[in-house]
Coordinates of C-alpha atoms and ligand atoms in Angstrom, one line a residue:
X646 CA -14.1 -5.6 -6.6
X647 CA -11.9 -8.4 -6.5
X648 CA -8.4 -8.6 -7.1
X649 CA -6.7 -12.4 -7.9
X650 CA -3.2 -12.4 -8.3
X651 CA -1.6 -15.5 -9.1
X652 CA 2.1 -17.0 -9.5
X653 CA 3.4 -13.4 -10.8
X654 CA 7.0 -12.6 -11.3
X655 CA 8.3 -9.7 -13.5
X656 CA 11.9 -9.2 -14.7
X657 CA 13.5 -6.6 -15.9
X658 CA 16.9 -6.5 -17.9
X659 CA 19.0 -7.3 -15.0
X660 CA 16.5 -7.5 -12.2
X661 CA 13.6 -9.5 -10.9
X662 CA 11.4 -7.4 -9.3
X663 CA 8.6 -9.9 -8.4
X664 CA 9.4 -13.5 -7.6
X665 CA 6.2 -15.6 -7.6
X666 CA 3.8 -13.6 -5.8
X667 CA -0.1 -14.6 -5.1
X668 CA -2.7 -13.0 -3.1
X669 CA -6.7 -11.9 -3.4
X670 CA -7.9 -8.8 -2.0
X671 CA -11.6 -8.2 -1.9
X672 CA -12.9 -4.7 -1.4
X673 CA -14.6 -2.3 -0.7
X674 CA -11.8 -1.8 1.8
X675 CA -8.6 0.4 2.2
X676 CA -5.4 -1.5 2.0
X677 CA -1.5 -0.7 2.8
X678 CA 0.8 -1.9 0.3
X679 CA 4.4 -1.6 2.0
X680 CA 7.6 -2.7 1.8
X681 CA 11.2 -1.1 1.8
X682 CA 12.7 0.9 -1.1
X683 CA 13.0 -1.8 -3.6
X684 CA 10.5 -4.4 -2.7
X685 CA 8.4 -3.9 -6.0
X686 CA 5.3 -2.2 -4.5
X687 CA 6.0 0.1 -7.6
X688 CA 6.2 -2.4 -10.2
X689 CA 3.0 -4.6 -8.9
X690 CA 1.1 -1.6 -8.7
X691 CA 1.9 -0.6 -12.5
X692 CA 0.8 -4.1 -13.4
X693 CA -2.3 -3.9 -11.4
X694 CA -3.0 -0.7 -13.4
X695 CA -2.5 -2.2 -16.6
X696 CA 0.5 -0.8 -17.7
X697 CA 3.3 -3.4 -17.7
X698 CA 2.2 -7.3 -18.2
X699 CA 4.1 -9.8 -15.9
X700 CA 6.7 -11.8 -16.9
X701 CA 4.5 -15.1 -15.6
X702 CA 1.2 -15.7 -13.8
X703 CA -1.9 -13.5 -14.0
X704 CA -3.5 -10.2 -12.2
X705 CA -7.1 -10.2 -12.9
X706 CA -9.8 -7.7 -11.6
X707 CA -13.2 -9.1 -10.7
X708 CA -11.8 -12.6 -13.3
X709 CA -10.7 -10.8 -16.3
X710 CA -7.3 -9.8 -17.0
X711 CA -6.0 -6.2 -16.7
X712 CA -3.4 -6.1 -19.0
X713 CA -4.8 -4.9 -22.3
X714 CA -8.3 -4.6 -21.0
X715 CA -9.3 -1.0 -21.5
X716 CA -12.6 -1.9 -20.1
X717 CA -11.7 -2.6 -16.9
X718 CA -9.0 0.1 -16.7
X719 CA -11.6 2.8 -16.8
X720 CA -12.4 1.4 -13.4
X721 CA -9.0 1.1 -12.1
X722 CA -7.2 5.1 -11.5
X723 CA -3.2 5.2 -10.3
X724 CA -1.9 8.0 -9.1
X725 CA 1.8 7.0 -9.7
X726 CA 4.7 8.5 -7.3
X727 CA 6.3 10.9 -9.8
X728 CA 2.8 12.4 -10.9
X729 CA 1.5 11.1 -14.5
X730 CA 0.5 13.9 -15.5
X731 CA 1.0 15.9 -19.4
X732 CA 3.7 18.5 -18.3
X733 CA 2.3 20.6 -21.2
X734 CA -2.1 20.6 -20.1
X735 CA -3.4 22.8 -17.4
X736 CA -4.9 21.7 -14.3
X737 CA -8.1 22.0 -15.6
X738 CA -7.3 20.1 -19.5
X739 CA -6.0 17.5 -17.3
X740 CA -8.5 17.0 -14.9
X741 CA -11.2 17.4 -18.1
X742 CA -9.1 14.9 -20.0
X743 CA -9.2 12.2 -16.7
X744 CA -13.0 12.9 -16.4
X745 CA -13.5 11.8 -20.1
X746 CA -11.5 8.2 -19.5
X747 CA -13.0 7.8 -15.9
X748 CA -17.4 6.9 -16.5
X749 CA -17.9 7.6 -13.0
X750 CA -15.9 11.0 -12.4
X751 CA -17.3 13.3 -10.3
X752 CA -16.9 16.7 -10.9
X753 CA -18.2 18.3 -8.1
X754 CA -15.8 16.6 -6.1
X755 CA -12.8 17.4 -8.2
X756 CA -14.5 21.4 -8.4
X757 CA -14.6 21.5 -4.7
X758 CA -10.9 19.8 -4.1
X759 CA -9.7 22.6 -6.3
X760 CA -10.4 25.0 -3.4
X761 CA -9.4 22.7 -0.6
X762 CA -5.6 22.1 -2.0
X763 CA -5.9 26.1 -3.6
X764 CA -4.8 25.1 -7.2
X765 CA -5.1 27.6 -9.8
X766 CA -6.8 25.7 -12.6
X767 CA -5.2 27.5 -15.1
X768 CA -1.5 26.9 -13.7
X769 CA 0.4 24.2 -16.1
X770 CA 1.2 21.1 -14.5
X771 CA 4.9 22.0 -16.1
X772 CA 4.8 24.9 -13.3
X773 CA 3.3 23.5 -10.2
X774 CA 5.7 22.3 -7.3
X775 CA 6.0 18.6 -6.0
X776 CA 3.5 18.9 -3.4
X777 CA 1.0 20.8 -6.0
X778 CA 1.2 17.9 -8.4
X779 CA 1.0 15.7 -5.2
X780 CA -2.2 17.7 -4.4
X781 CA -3.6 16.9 -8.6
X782 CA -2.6 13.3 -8.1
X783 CA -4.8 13.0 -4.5
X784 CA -7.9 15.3 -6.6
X785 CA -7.6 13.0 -9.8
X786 CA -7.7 9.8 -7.4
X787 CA -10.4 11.0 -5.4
X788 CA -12.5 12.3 -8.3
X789 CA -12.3 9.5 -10.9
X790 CA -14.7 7.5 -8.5
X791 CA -12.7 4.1 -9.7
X792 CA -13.7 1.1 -8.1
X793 CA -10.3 0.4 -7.4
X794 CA -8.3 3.7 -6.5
X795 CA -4.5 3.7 -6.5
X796 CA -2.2 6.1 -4.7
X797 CA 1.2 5.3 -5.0
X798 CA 3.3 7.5 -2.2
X799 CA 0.4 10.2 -2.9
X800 CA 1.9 12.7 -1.0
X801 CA 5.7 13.9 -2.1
X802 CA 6.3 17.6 -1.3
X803 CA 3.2 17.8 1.1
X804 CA 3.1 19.2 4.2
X805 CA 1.7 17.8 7.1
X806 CA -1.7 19.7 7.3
X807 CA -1.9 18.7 3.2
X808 CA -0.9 15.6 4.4
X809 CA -4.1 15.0 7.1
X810 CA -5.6 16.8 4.2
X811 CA -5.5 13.5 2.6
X812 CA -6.1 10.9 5.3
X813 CA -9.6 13.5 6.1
X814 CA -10.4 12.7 2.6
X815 CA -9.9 9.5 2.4
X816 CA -11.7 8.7 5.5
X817 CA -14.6 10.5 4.5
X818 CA -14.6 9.2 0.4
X819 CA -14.3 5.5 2.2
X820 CA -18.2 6.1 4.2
X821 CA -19.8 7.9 1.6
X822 CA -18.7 6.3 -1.3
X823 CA -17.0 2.5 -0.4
X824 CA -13.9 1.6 -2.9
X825 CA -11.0 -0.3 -2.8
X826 CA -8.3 2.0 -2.2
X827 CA -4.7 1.0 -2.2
X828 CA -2.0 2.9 -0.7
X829 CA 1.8 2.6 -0.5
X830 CA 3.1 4.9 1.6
X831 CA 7.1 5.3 3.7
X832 CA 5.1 6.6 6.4
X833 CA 3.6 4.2 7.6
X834 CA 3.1 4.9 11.6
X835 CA 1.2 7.9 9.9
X836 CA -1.1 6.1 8.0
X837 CA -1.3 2.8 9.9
X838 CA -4.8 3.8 11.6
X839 CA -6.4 3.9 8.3
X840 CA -5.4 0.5 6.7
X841 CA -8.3 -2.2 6.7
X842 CA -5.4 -4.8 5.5
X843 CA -2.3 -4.8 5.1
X844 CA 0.6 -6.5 2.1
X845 CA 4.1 -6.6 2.9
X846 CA 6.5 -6.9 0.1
X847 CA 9.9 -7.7 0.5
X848 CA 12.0 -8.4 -2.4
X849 CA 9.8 -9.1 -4.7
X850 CA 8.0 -11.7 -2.4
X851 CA 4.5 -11.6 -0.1
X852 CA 6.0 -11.5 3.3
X853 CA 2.7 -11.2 4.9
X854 CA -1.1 -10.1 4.3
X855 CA -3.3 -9.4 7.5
X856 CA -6.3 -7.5 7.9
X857 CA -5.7 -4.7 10.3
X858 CA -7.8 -6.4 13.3
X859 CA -5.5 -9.5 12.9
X860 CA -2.4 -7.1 13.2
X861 CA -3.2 -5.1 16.1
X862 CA -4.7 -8.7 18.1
X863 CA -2.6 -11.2 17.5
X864 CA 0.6 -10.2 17.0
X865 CA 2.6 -9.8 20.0
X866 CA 6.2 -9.5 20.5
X867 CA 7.5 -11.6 23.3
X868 CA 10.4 -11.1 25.0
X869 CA 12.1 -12.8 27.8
X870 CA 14.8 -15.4 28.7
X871 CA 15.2 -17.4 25.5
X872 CA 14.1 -20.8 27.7
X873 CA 10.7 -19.4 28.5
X874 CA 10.0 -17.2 25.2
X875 CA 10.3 -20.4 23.4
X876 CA 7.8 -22.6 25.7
X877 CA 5.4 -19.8 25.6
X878 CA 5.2 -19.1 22.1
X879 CA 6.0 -23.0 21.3
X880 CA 3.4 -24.2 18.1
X881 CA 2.7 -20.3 16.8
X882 CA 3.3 -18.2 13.5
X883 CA 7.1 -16.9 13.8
X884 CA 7.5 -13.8 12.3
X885 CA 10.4 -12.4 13.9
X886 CA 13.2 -14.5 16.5
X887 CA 16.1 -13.5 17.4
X888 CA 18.2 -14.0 20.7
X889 CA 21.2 -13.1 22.2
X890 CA 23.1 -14.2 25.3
X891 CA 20.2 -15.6 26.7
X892 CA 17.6 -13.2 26.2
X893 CA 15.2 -13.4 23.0
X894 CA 12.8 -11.5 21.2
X895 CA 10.1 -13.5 19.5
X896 CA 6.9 -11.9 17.3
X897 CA 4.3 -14.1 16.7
X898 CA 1.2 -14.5 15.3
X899 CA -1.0 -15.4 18.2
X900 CA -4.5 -15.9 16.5
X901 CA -6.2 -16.2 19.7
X902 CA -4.3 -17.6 21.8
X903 CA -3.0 -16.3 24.8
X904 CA 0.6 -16.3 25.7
X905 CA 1.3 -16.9 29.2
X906 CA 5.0 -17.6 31.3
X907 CA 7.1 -16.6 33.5
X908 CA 9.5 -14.2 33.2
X909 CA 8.1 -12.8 29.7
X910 CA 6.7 -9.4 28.5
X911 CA 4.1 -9.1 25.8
X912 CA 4.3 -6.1 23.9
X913 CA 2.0 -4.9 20.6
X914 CA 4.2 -4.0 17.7
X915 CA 3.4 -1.2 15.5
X916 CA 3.4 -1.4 11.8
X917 CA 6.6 0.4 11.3
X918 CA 8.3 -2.1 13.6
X919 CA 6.7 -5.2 11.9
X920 CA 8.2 -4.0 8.7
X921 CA 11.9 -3.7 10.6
X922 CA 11.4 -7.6 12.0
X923 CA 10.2 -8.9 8.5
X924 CA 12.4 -7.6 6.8
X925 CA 15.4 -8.8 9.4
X926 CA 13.9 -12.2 9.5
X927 CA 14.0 -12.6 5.9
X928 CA 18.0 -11.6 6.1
X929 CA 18.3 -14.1 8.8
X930 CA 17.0 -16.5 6.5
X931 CA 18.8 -15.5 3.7
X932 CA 22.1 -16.0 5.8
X933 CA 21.4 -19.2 6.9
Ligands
LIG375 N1 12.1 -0.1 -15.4 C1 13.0 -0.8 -14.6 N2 14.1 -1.4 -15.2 C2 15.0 -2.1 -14.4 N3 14.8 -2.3 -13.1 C3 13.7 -1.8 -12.5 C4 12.8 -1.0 -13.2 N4 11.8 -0.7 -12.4 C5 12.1 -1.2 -11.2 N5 13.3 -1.8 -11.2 C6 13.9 -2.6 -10.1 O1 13.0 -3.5 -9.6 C7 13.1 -3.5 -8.2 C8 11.7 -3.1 -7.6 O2 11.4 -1.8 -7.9 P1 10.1 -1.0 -7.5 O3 10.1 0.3 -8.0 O4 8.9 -1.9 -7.9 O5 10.1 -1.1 -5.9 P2 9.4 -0.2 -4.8 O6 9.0 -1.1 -3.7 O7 8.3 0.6 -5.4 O8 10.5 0.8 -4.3 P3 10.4 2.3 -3.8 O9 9.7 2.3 -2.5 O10 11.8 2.7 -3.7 O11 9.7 3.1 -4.8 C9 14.1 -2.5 -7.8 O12 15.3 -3.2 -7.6 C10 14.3 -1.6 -9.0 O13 15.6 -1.1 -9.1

């Protein structure tokens, strides 16, 4: 599957949520879409599932464009954060009523998932709890066998064991069955281990888009005296500077290349932390 997303902004009334935004994403692969409260993970994601059209530019799937394209929608399955699910249907009319729009649904899977999360199929989604309808949104994912497989923060109101629950499955749906999967998630550290690639939105922009080898490599905080930080990182990627007395903190985008000096630490930087930097830099920016 291929997803080209090109020149995309969407506005609301008073708000644009996505300013200009391109990117591909080939898959099978699993991807982490992040980004602070606000940074329109939410609002791409509906568009990449067809149900809002963009304000400009184009999301298409494998060259055809998503919006009004029921064909290629029964190959795309969001689980969205608040649960989209008919409040009225049992757990069983709903998961039937997903396995008609969804060709490849298995029902095996969704049988045995059932057991694992201990739903009552007969409970109405109206009844269950936040982490129950969590659990239907991870069982509906998983099941529907889409070649590209949505979970947007899939786990509200789940415990941690549900919660490893999850990463088990997803882990295990990945080697037997390759899709793309795409999850947006607040806990990130959590999840970081799984992510093939990652997508960091900020408002409404691309901040950055690594694979998960290029992340855990190359980037490298340096910090030191802001003299030597500076020769040492001299010609690479900034993603993060900021000094003070004379003392600064520099994350960079090696790609390859060692970073040696005097008087400098290298450090990795965990995802969580990347976020924090990009998200400070692009204040910085914004300041200046
Ligand atoms: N239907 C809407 N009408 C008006 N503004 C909206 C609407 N949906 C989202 N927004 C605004 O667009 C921006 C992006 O929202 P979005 O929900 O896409 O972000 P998000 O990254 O998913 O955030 P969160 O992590 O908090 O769910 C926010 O400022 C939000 O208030």
């Amino acid at each position: 599957m291929m997803i080209k997303v090109s020149n995309v902004s969407k506005s609301y009334k008073h708000k644009q949520a996505l300013k200009n935004v391109s990117f591909t994403i080939e898959g099978p692969k699993i991807i982490g879409f992040l980004g602070h409260n606000g940074a329109g993970k939410t609002t791409f994601l509906n568009l990449l599932a067809g149900l809002i059209a963009p304000s400009n530019g184009s999301v298409c799937v494998n060259g055809e464009h998503v919006f009004n394209a029921p064909a290629i929608l029964r190959d795309i399955c969001f689980v969205a954060e608040s649960g989209n699910f008919q409040e009225e249907m049992t757990i069983a009319q709903s998961l039937k009523a997903n396995s008609f729009f969804y060709p490849k649904w298995d029902e095996h899977l969704a049988l045995e998932l059932l057991q694992v999360f201990a739903l009552n199929p007969k409970d109405k989604v109206r009844s269950l709890s936040k982490g129950l309808v969590s659990a239907l949104g991870i069982i509906t994912g998983f099941a529907s066998n889409a070649g590209i497989t949505i979970f947007d923060e899939p786990y509200i109101g789940l415990d941690v064991a549900g919660r490893n629950t999850f990463y088990d499955l997803l882990i295990e749906q990945q080697s037997e069955n390759p899709r793309l999967f795409i999850l947006s998630t607040h806990l990130i550290d959590e999840a970081s281990e799984l992510f093939e690639e990652i997508l960091i939105l900020h408002e409404g922009q691309l901040l950055l888009q690594k694979t998960a080898d290029e992340w855990r490599q190359h980037i490298v905080a340096v910090k030191g005296g802001a003299l030597d930080v500076e020769q040492a990182t001299a010609g690479l990627e900034v993603i993060y500077q900021h000094s003070f007395m004379h003392e600064m903190t520099a994350v960079v985008y090696a790609n390859g290349r060692s970073i040696e000096g005097n008087n400098i630490t290298r450090e990795s930087v965990s995802l969580q932390d990347m976020l924090v930097y990009l998200s400070k830099q692009q204040k910085a920016r914004a300041i200046v």
